[in-house]
Amino acid sequence: MYWYPKVKKYAFYVVLLFAGTTALLSCAPEDNKTDRASQTAYFPIHDFFTAEVGKLKSKNPIVDKTVWKEDKSENQKLRIKNWDVELGNFLSVDLNKPAYEQQFRIDSIADTLRYTAINEKLDIQSVELIFNAAKVPQRIRIRKATNNTLYSNIEELLFEPGIRYVVKKEQTIRLLGKNHYQIEGKIK
């Protein structure tokens, strides 16, 4: 076993190198990580809609819901069983995702806050919030757009807390044509 002392010697150096590296890395300064709330650059719209869904679940209001598809419409008065699904299009909007960091131009005039996408390929093109005197949103308007070689979607969302919500969607599918629908729920 003439090779054993050489391996033992190299093993000692490998362990020493590993221990030294570990010691040096443990002395490095910690990343200055903070929680998501303190990093928020944009209005926390996702949190707002999550809170609204919670309020609607607890109140369980009657909704006068109208659905239009092309030239036909249908209207019903009902209680929504699953607000997470009903307002899913609104809940999917979260401007504070890392992918949206520094992707919006911000304009603020009086009681209106407007975010406009800098990149036209971004799925969320604009968000407009109108606040009441207590600085609580009384109207939120969102415009989303997706374009690729197969289809294009344009979606407009409107939410007025405790009053109504509107989802308008126009989809153009290559070879199949346009499809348009609108959903409006008036909260009673």
Coordinates of C-alpha atoms in Angstrom, one line a residue:
M1 CA 0.0 0.0 0.0
Y2 CA 2.5 2.5 -1.2
W3 CA -0.2 4.9 -2.3
Y4 CA -2.0 5.2 1.1
P5 CA 0.3 7.9 2.6
K6 CA -0.1 10.1 -0.6
V7 CA -3.9 9.8 -0.4
K8 CA -3.9 10.5 3.3
K9 CA -1.7 13.6 2.6
Y10 CA -4.0 14.9 -0.2
A11 CA -7.1 14.1 1.9
F12 CA -5.7 16.3 4.6
Y13 CA -5.3 19.2 2.2
V14 CA -8.8 18.8 0.7
V15 CA -10.3 18.9 4.2
L16 CA -8.2 21.9 5.1
L17 CA -9.2 23.7 1.8
F18 CA -12.9 22.9 2.5
A19 CA -12.7 24.1 6.1
G20 CA -10.9 27.3 5.0
T21 CA -13.5 28.1 2.3
T22 CA -16.4 27.5 4.7
A23 CA -14.8 29.8 7.3
L24 CA -14.3 32.5 4.8
L25 CA -17.8 32.3 3.4
S26 CA -19.3 32.3 6.8
C27 CA -17.6 35.6 7.5
A28 CA -19.1 37.3 4.5
P29 CA -21.6 40.0 5.2
E30 CA -25.3 38.8 5.1
D31 CA -27.4 39.8 2.2
N32 CA -29.6 42.7 3.2
K33 CA -32.8 40.8 2.5
T34 CA -36.0 42.3 3.6
D35 CA -39.6 41.0 3.5
R36 CA -41.7 41.6 0.4
A37 CA -43.8 44.3 2.1
S38 CA -40.8 46.6 2.6
Q39 CA -39.6 46.0 -1.0
T40 CA -42.9 47.1 -2.5
A41 CA -42.4 49.7 -5.2
Y42 CA -45.9 49.7 -6.6
F43 CA -49.3 49.7 -5.0
P44 CA -49.9 46.3 -3.5
I45 CA -52.8 45.5 -5.9
H46 CA -52.7 41.8 -5.3
D47 CA -53.0 42.2 -1.6
F48 CA -55.9 44.7 -2.1
F49 CA -57.8 42.2 -4.3
T50 CA -57.1 39.3 -1.8
A51 CA -58.7 41.5 1.0
E52 CA -61.7 42.3 -1.2
V53 CA -62.2 38.6 -1.9
G54 CA -62.2 38.0 1.8
K55 CA -64.8 40.8 2.4
L56 CA -67.0 39.4 -0.4
K57 CA -66.8 35.9 1.0
S58 CA -67.8 37.0 4.4
K59 CA -70.7 39.3 3.2
N60 CA -71.9 36.8 0.6
P61 CA -73.8 39.4 -1.4
I62 CA -76.3 38.9 -4.2
V63 CA -74.8 39.7 -7.5
D64 CA -76.7 40.8 -10.6
K65 CA -74.5 39.2 -13.2
T66 CA -74.7 39.7 -16.9
V67 CA -72.6 37.9 -19.5
W68 CA -72.4 39.1 -23.1
K69 CA -70.9 36.9 -25.8
E70 CA -70.9 38.5 -29.3
D71 CA -74.5 39.7 -29.7
K72 CA -76.2 37.5 -27.0
S73 CA -76.5 38.2 -23.3
E74 CA -77.7 36.4 -20.2
N75 CA -78.6 37.9 -16.8
Q76 CA -78.9 36.2 -13.4
K77 CA -79.1 37.3 -9.8
L78 CA -77.1 34.9 -7.7
R79 CA -74.7 34.4 -4.8
I80 CA -71.1 33.7 -6.0
K81 CA -69.9 30.4 -4.5
N82 CA -66.2 30.9 -5.2
W83 CA -65.0 34.5 -5.2
D84 CA -61.4 33.4 -5.8
V85 CA -62.5 32.0 -9.2
E86 CA -64.9 34.8 -10.0
L87 CA -62.2 37.5 -9.5
G88 CA -59.4 35.3 -10.7
N89 CA -58.5 37.8 -13.5
F90 CA -58.0 40.5 -10.9
L91 CA -56.1 38.3 -8.4
S92 CA -53.6 37.4 -11.1
V93 CA -52.4 41.0 -11.3
D94 CA -49.4 41.6 -9.0
L95 CA -47.2 44.5 -10.0
N96 CA -44.7 43.6 -7.3
K97 CA -43.5 40.4 -8.9
P98 CA -39.8 40.5 -9.6
A99 CA -40.5 40.3 -13.4
Y100 CA -42.3 43.7 -13.2
E101 CA -39.6 45.5 -11.3
Q102 CA -38.9 48.8 -13.0
Q103 CA -41.2 47.9 -15.9
F104 CA -43.8 50.7 -15.5
R105 CA -43.9 54.4 -15.8
I106 CA -45.7 55.9 -12.9
D107 CA -47.9 59.0 -13.2
S108 CA -49.8 60.5 -10.3
I109 CA -52.3 63.3 -10.6
A110 CA -54.5 64.3 -7.6
D111 CA -56.4 61.2 -6.6
T112 CA -55.3 59.1 -9.6
L113 CA -52.3 56.8 -9.8
R114 CA -51.4 55.3 -13.2
Y115 CA -48.9 52.6 -14.1
T116 CA -48.1 52.3 -17.8
A117 CA -45.8 49.5 -19.2
I118 CA -42.6 50.6 -20.6
N119 CA -42.3 47.5 -22.7
E120 CA -45.2 46.9 -25.1
K121 CA -44.7 43.1 -24.9
L122 CA -45.5 43.1 -21.1
D123 CA -48.8 41.3 -20.4
I124 CA -50.0 44.1 -18.1
Q125 CA -50.1 47.2 -20.2
S126 CA -51.7 49.6 -17.7
V127 CA -53.2 49.9 -14.3
E128 CA -55.1 53.0 -13.1
L129 CA -56.2 53.5 -9.5
I130 CA -58.6 56.2 -8.4
F131 CA -58.6 56.9 -4.7
N132 CA -61.2 58.4 -2.4
A133 CA -60.5 61.0 0.3
A134 CA -59.3 58.2 2.7
K135 CA -56.7 57.1 0.1
V136 CA -58.6 53.8 -0.5
P137 CA -59.1 52.7 -4.1
Q138 CA -62.6 53.4 -5.3
R139 CA -61.9 52.3 -8.9
I140 CA -59.2 50.1 -10.5
R141 CA -58.9 49.8 -14.2
I142 CA -56.5 47.2 -15.7
R143 CA -55.5 46.6 -19.3
K144 CA -53.8 43.4 -20.2
A145 CA -52.6 42.3 -23.7
T146 CA -50.9 39.2 -25.1
N147 CA -49.8 38.9 -28.7
N148 CA -48.0 36.0 -30.4
T149 CA -48.1 34.2 -33.7
L150 CA -51.2 32.1 -32.8
Y151 CA -53.5 34.6 -31.1
S152 CA -53.9 38.0 -29.5
N153 CA -55.8 38.8 -26.3
I154 CA -56.9 42.1 -25.0
E155 CA -58.4 42.1 -21.6
E156 CA -59.9 45.1 -19.8
L157 CA -60.8 44.8 -16.1
L158 CA -62.7 47.3 -14.0
F159 CA -63.3 46.9 -10.2
E160 CA -65.3 49.3 -8.0
P161 CA -65.2 47.9 -4.5
G162 CA -68.6 46.9 -3.2
I163 CA -70.3 48.2 -6.4
R164 CA -69.3 46.2 -9.5
Y165 CA -66.7 44.4 -11.5
V166 CA -66.3 44.1 -15.3
V167 CA -64.2 41.8 -17.4
K168 CA -64.0 42.5 -21.1
K169 CA -62.1 40.2 -23.3
E170 CA -61.4 40.2 -27.0
Q171 CA -59.5 37.3 -28.5
T172 CA -58.3 36.9 -32.0
I173 CA -57.2 33.4 -33.0
R174 CA -55.4 33.0 -36.3
L175 CA -57.6 31.1 -38.7
L176 CA -60.6 31.1 -36.4
G177 CA -61.3 34.8 -36.1
K178 CA -62.4 37.1 -33.3
N179 CA -64.2 36.1 -30.1
H180 CA -65.5 38.8 -27.7
Y181 CA -67.2 38.6 -24.3
Q182 CA -68.0 40.7 -21.3
I183 CA -69.0 39.9 -17.8
E184 CA -70.4 42.5 -15.4
G185 CA -71.3 41.8 -11.8
K186 CA -73.3 44.4 -9.9
I187 CA -72.9 43.8 -6.2
K188 CA -76.1 44.3 -4.2

